[in-house]
Structure formats: C-alpha cells, structure tokens
Amino acid sequence: MVSELINANPVVYEKKERRDRGARAVLDEYAAEPIDQLEIFDHIRDIKDPEHPYSLEELKVITEDAVDVDDQRSYVRVTFTPTVEHCSMATVIGLCLRVKLMRSLPSRYKVDIRVAPGSHATEAAVNKQLNDKERVAAALENPNLVDMVDECLAPSYA
C-alpha cells in the first residue's frame, strides 16, 4: 500500500462493544425506516485505515459522537480526525467514509464528510475535495484509488 508511513506508531484504542439495536417492529414494509447515529457509526466503524491494519474506530479517527444525523432532513455528517495533522491519507479516509455511506444509505440522504476543525494542516482543501461531487466522481474513476478504497472497506462488510 504505502511505502513510507506518515504515522509509523499510531495510538491504538480498544473498540467499543457493539450495542444491540433491538428488534424493530415492521408496521409497513414500504415505509422509510429512521436512521440514527448508532446505525451510521456501525456502518463505518470497521473501515480499515489505509496505512495501518487497524480500523478507523481503533485509531479514534472516527467516534460515535462525531456522527450527526437528521433523519427528517435526510442529512448525515461525519467528522473525522486524522491521527496526525499532516496526514496524506486524509482524503482517502474521507473518500472511504463517503463511499461506504453511499453504498449503505438510501439515495435520499445527503452525506457531508468533514475533517475535524484544527485537526489537519489543509483542512479547508480536504473538506472541499470530499464534498465536491465532480471531484469524488473523478476519484472513483481511478482504478487504483477504487482498489484502495475497496480494500479499506472490506472489513466493514464482514
């Protein structure tokens, strides 16, 4: 993957225990089911970091508190924190988050992916790139980048 690691020795945290979401009563099989913060976090918590064999949750790149959901407005925002402020993989991590949510959520949702304020040297540029439809579409036309994203997402489908 990456020959020279930007953060060779990241701090690894313990994963939170998965909480049972409980059985949901199905009253109308065609009705839109509400989506909440925990559901979004469960979708993205196992995405693998592009540089390390750890999940984004284990590196605290993402946390449940960094997920905002407004189901009524069909809006999801995920704020992630790179492990170092000059992380060259920030756009790849953001792209992984976006692709995972694009594949997992109904198309009515607008997804906003952001770098946590003050956590990256080029925060504004990364945020602009991650939320520009044309740039995201162009990135997803690059087969090498798509392979990297798919490799990072593989554990999240297990």
PDB file of C-alpha atoms in Angstrom:
ATOM      1  CA  MET A   1       0.000   0.000   0.000  1.00  0.00           C
ATOM      2  CA  VAL A   2       2.067   2.913   1.304  1.00  0.00           C
ATOM      3  CA  SER A   3       5.835   2.544   1.332  1.00  0.00           C
ATOM      4  CA  GLU A   4       6.709   5.212   3.929  1.00  0.00           C
ATOM      5  CA  LEU A   5       4.316   5.609   6.842  1.00  0.00           C
ATOM      6  CA  ILE A   6       3.337   9.119   7.865  1.00  0.00           C
ATOM      7  CA  ASN A   7       2.467   7.937  11.382  1.00  0.00           C
ATOM      8  CA  ALA A   8       4.542   4.813  11.973  1.00  0.00           C
ATOM      9  CA  ASN A   9       3.388   4.273  15.568  1.00  0.00           C
ATOM     10  CA  PRO A  10      -0.242   5.340  15.983  1.00  0.00           C
ATOM     11  CA  VAL A  11      -2.027   5.064  19.307  1.00  0.00           C
ATOM     12  CA  VAL A  12      -4.457   2.142  19.136  1.00  0.00           C
ATOM     13  CA  TYR A  13      -7.589   2.249  21.287  1.00  0.00           C
ATOM     14  CA  GLU A  14      -9.919  -0.539  22.330  1.00  0.00           C
ATOM     15  CA  LYS A  15     -13.027  -0.951  20.209  1.00  0.00           C
ATOM     16  CA  LYS A  16     -16.325  -0.197  21.883  1.00  0.00           C
ATOM     17  CA  GLU A  17     -18.624  -3.143  22.395  1.00  0.00           C
ATOM     18  CA  ARG A  18     -21.388  -3.327  19.828  1.00  0.00           C
ATOM     19  CA  ARG A  19     -24.771  -2.487  21.268  1.00  0.00           C
ATOM     20  CA  ASP A  20     -27.837  -4.477  20.398  1.00  0.00           C
ATOM     21  CA  ARG A  21     -30.173  -2.302  18.394  1.00  0.00           C
ATOM     22  CA  GLY A  22     -33.132  -4.452  19.422  1.00  0.00           C
ATOM     23  CA  ALA A  23     -35.837  -5.833  17.195  1.00  0.00           C
ATOM     24  CA  ARG A  24     -37.718  -3.261  15.185  1.00  0.00           C
ATOM     25  CA  ALA A  25     -41.387  -3.782  14.611  1.00  0.00           C
ATOM     26  CA  VAL A  26     -42.252  -3.745  10.925  1.00  0.00           C
ATOM     27  CA  LEU A  27     -45.568  -1.969  10.566  1.00  0.00           C
ATOM     28  CA  ASP A  28     -45.264  -1.031   6.916  1.00  0.00           C
ATOM     29  CA  GLU A  29     -42.632  -2.764   4.843  1.00  0.00           C
ATOM     30  CA  TYR A  30     -42.589   0.159   2.368  1.00  0.00           C
ATOM     31  CA  ALA A  31     -42.215   2.913   4.959  1.00  0.00           C
ATOM     32  CA  ALA A  32     -38.839   4.604   5.317  1.00  0.00           C
ATOM     33  CA  GLU A  33     -37.083   3.358   8.442  1.00  0.00           C
ATOM     34  CA  PRO A  34     -35.482   6.055  10.571  1.00  0.00           C
ATOM     35  CA  ILE A  35     -31.692   6.049  10.635  1.00  0.00           C
ATOM     36  CA  ASP A  36     -29.812   7.139  13.741  1.00  0.00           C
ATOM     37  CA  GLN A  37     -26.283   7.954  14.894  1.00  0.00           C
ATOM     38  CA  LEU A  38     -25.537   4.403  16.066  1.00  0.00           C
ATOM     39  CA  GLU A  39     -26.579   2.896  12.736  1.00  0.00           C
ATOM     40  CA  ILE A  40     -24.279   5.243  10.817  1.00  0.00           C
ATOM     41  CA  PHE A  41     -21.415   4.545  13.241  1.00  0.00           C
ATOM     42  CA  ASP A  42     -21.952   0.790  12.831  1.00  0.00           C
ATOM     43  CA  HIS A  43     -21.634   1.201   9.054  1.00  0.00           C
ATOM     44  CA  ILE A  44     -18.265   2.985   9.251  1.00  0.00           C
ATOM     45  CA  ARG A  45     -16.558   1.801  12.453  1.00  0.00           C
ATOM     46  CA  ASP A  46     -14.794  -1.198  10.861  1.00  0.00           C
ATOM     47  CA  ILE A  47     -13.340   0.632   7.840  1.00  0.00           C
ATOM     48  CA  LYS A  48      -9.611  -0.119   7.793  1.00  0.00           C
ATOM     49  CA  ASP A  49      -7.078   2.686   7.890  1.00  0.00           C
ATOM     50  CA  PRO A  50      -5.191   2.929   4.539  1.00  0.00           C
ATOM     51  CA  GLU A  51      -1.784   2.885   6.290  1.00  0.00           C
ATOM     52  CA  HIS A  52      -2.331   0.529   9.219  1.00  0.00           C
ATOM     53  CA  PRO A  53      -4.052  -2.797   9.927  1.00  0.00           C
ATOM     54  CA  TYR A  54      -6.408  -1.077  12.378  1.00  0.00           C
ATOM     55  CA  SER A  55      -9.948   0.168  11.987  1.00  0.00           C
ATOM     56  CA  LEU A  56     -10.803   3.868  11.985  1.00  0.00           C
ATOM     57  CA  GLU A  57     -12.528   3.277  15.326  1.00  0.00           C
ATOM     58  CA  GLU A  58      -9.405   1.695  16.864  1.00  0.00           C
ATOM     59  CA  LEU A  59      -7.348   4.723  15.807  1.00  0.00           C
ATOM     60  CA  LYS A  60     -10.087   7.121  17.009  1.00  0.00           C
ATOM     61  CA  VAL A  61     -10.208   8.626  13.545  1.00  0.00           C
ATOM     62  CA  ILE A  62     -13.973   8.298  13.934  1.00  0.00           C
ATOM     63  CA  THR A  63     -16.127   8.162  17.055  1.00  0.00           C
ATOM     64  CA  GLU A  64     -19.841   7.764  17.569  1.00  0.00           C
ATOM     65  CA  ASP A  65     -20.021  11.355  18.851  1.00  0.00           C
ATOM     66  CA  ALA A  66     -18.614  12.625  15.552  1.00  0.00           C
ATOM     67  CA  VAL A  67     -21.667  11.376  13.646  1.00  0.00           C
ATOM     68  CA  ASP A  68     -24.645  13.716  13.249  1.00  0.00           C
ATOM     69  CA  VAL A  69     -27.912  12.523  11.736  1.00  0.00           C
ATOM     70  CA  ASP A  70     -31.036  14.495  10.896  1.00  0.00           C
ATOM     71  CA  ASP A  71     -33.355  11.790   9.618  1.00  0.00           C
ATOM     72  CA  GLN A  72     -36.195  14.241   8.968  1.00  0.00           C
ATOM     73  CA  ARG A  73     -33.990  16.238   6.577  1.00  0.00           C
ATOM     74  CA  SER A  74     -32.185  13.106   5.251  1.00  0.00           C
ATOM     75  CA  TYR A  75     -28.833  14.538   6.284  1.00  0.00           C
ATOM     76  CA  VAL A  76     -25.743  12.802   7.700  1.00  0.00           C
ATOM     77  CA  ARG A  77     -22.480  14.464   8.702  1.00  0.00           C
ATOM     78  CA  VAL A  78     -19.395  12.517   9.732  1.00  0.00           C
ATOM     79  CA  THR A  79     -16.471  14.432  11.187  1.00  0.00           C
ATOM     80  CA  PHE A  80     -13.211  12.521  11.318  1.00  0.00           C
ATOM     81  CA  THR A  81      -9.895  13.267  12.985  1.00  0.00           C
ATOM     82  CA  PRO A  82      -6.703  12.140  11.222  1.00  0.00           C
ATOM     83  CA  THR A  83      -4.038  10.680  13.535  1.00  0.00           C
ATOM     84  CA  VAL A  84      -1.560  13.415  12.526  1.00  0.00           C
ATOM     85  CA  GLU A  85      -2.206  16.943  11.231  1.00  0.00           C
ATOM     86  CA  HIS A  86      -0.226  16.415   8.018  1.00  0.00           C
ATOM     87  CA  CYS A  87      -1.837  13.037   7.196  1.00  0.00           C
ATOM     88  CA  SER A  88      -1.537  12.458   3.461  1.00  0.00           C
ATOM     89  CA  MET A  89      -4.289   9.829   3.645  1.00  0.00           C
ATOM     90  CA  ALA A  90      -6.997  12.208   4.911  1.00  0.00           C
ATOM     91  CA  THR A  91      -8.691  12.447   1.519  1.00  0.00           C
ATOM     92  CA  VAL A  92      -8.570   8.648   1.089  1.00  0.00           C
ATOM     93  CA  ILE A  93     -10.101   8.160   4.549  1.00  0.00           C
ATOM     94  CA  GLY A  94     -12.818  10.676   3.723  1.00  0.00           C
ATOM     95  CA  LEU A  95     -13.447   9.006   0.378  1.00  0.00           C
ATOM     96  CA  CYS A  96     -13.769   5.627   2.129  1.00  0.00           C
ATOM     97  CA  LEU A  97     -16.333   7.103   4.525  1.00  0.00           C
ATOM     98  CA  ARG A  98     -18.288   8.668   1.665  1.00  0.00           C
ATOM     99  CA  VAL A  99     -18.272   5.518  -0.492  1.00  0.00           C
ATOM    100  CA  LYS A 100     -19.327   3.297   2.417  1.00  0.00           C
ATOM    101  CA  LEU A 101     -22.266   5.576   3.212  1.00  0.00           C
ATOM    102  CA  MET A 102     -23.190   5.950  -0.473  1.00  0.00           C
ATOM    103  CA  ARG A 103     -23.368   2.149  -0.698  1.00  0.00           C
ATOM    104  CA  SER A 104     -25.210   1.713   2.615  1.00  0.00           C
ATOM    105  CA  LEU A 105     -27.766   4.519   2.822  1.00  0.00           C
ATOM    106  CA  PRO A 106     -30.865   5.227   0.757  1.00  0.00           C
ATOM    107  CA  SER A 107     -30.127   7.717  -2.026  1.00  0.00           C
ATOM    108  CA  ARG A 108     -32.320  10.387  -0.375  1.00  0.00           C
ATOM    109  CA  TYR A 109     -29.543  11.112   2.140  1.00  0.00           C
ATOM    110  CA  LYS A 110     -27.107  13.970   1.709  1.00  0.00           C
ATOM    111  CA  VAL A 111     -23.793  12.952   3.212  1.00  0.00           C
ATOM    112  CA  ASP A 112     -21.308  15.554   4.437  1.00  0.00           C
ATOM    113  CA  ILE A 113     -17.808  14.333   5.309  1.00  0.00           C
ATOM    114  CA  ARG A 114     -15.564  16.739   7.226  1.00  0.00           C
ATOM    115  CA  VAL A 115     -12.164  16.816   8.856  1.00  0.00           C
ATOM    116  CA  ALA A 116     -12.460  17.906  12.496  1.00  0.00           C
ATOM    117  CA  PRO A 117     -11.675  21.619  12.870  1.00  0.00           C
ATOM    118  CA  GLY A 118      -7.989  22.202  13.585  1.00  0.00           C
ATOM    119  CA  SER A 119      -7.011  18.546  13.077  1.00  0.00           C
ATOM    120  CA  HIS A 120      -5.382  18.812   9.628  1.00  0.00           C
ATOM    121  CA  ALA A 121      -2.935  21.238   8.060  1.00  0.00           C
ATOM    122  CA  THR A 122      -5.018  21.552   4.858  1.00  0.00           C
ATOM    123  CA  GLU A 123      -8.451  21.153   6.445  1.00  0.00           C
ATOM    124  CA  ALA A 124     -10.330  23.508   4.081  1.00  0.00           C
ATOM    125  CA  ALA A 125      -8.875  21.897   0.949  1.00  0.00           C
ATOM    126  CA  VAL A 126      -9.640  18.367   2.185  1.00  0.00           C
ATOM    127  CA  ASN A 127     -13.221  19.328   3.103  1.00  0.00           C
ATOM    128  CA  LYS A 128     -13.767  20.956  -0.273  1.00  0.00           C
ATOM    129  CA  GLN A 129     -12.428  17.920  -2.116  1.00  0.00           C
ATOM    130  CA  LEU A 130     -14.505  15.430  -0.114  1.00  0.00           C
ATOM    131  CA  ASN A 131     -17.773  17.283  -0.638  1.00  0.00           C
ATOM    132  CA  ASP A 132     -17.417  18.185  -4.327  1.00  0.00           C
ATOM    133  CA  LYS A 133     -19.468  15.721  -6.406  1.00  0.00           C
ATOM    134  CA  GLU A 134     -17.308  16.122  -9.506  1.00  0.00           C
ATOM    135  CA  ARG A 135     -14.058  15.549  -7.609  1.00  0.00           C
ATOM    136  CA  VAL A 136     -15.486  12.487  -5.857  1.00  0.00           C
ATOM    137  CA  ALA A 137     -16.763  11.102  -9.187  1.00  0.00           C
ATOM    138  CA  ALA A 138     -13.349  11.700 -10.796  1.00  0.00           C
ATOM    139  CA  ALA A 139     -11.583   9.975  -7.892  1.00  0.00           C
ATOM    140  CA  LEU A 140     -13.874   6.969  -8.275  1.00  0.00           C
ATOM    141  CA  GLU A 141     -12.859   6.641 -11.929  1.00  0.00           C
ATOM    142  CA  ASN A 142      -9.274   5.932 -10.853  1.00  0.00           C
ATOM    143  CA  PRO A 143      -8.977   2.111 -10.641  1.00  0.00           C
ATOM    144  CA  ASN A 144      -6.007   2.228  -8.242  1.00  0.00           C
ATOM    145  CA  LEU A 145      -7.877   4.512  -5.867  1.00  0.00           C
ATOM    146  CA  VAL A 146     -11.026   2.382  -6.096  1.00  0.00           C
ATOM    147  CA  ASP A 147      -8.945  -0.718  -5.259  1.00  0.00           C
ATOM    148  CA  MET A 148      -7.518   1.076  -2.198  1.00  0.00           C
ATOM    149  CA  VAL A 149     -10.990   2.182  -1.084  1.00  0.00           C
ATOM    150  CA  ASP A 150     -12.417  -1.328  -1.578  1.00  0.00           C
ATOM    151  CA  GLU A 151      -9.538  -2.816   0.444  1.00  0.00           C
ATOM    152  CA  CYS A 152     -10.227  -0.393   3.295  1.00  0.00           C
ATOM    153  CA  LEU A 153     -13.964  -1.099   3.157  1.00  0.00           C
ATOM    154  CA  ALA A 154     -13.704  -4.919   3.014  1.00  0.00           C
ATOM    155  CA  PRO A 155     -13.677  -5.424   6.832  1.00  0.00           C
ATOM    156  CA  SER A 156     -16.787  -3.240   7.161  1.00  0.00           C
ATOM    157  CA  TYR A 157     -18.840  -5.733   5.133  1.00  0.00           C
ATOM    158  CA  ALA A 158     -17.945  -8.741   7.312  1.00  0.00           C
TER     159      ALA A 158
END
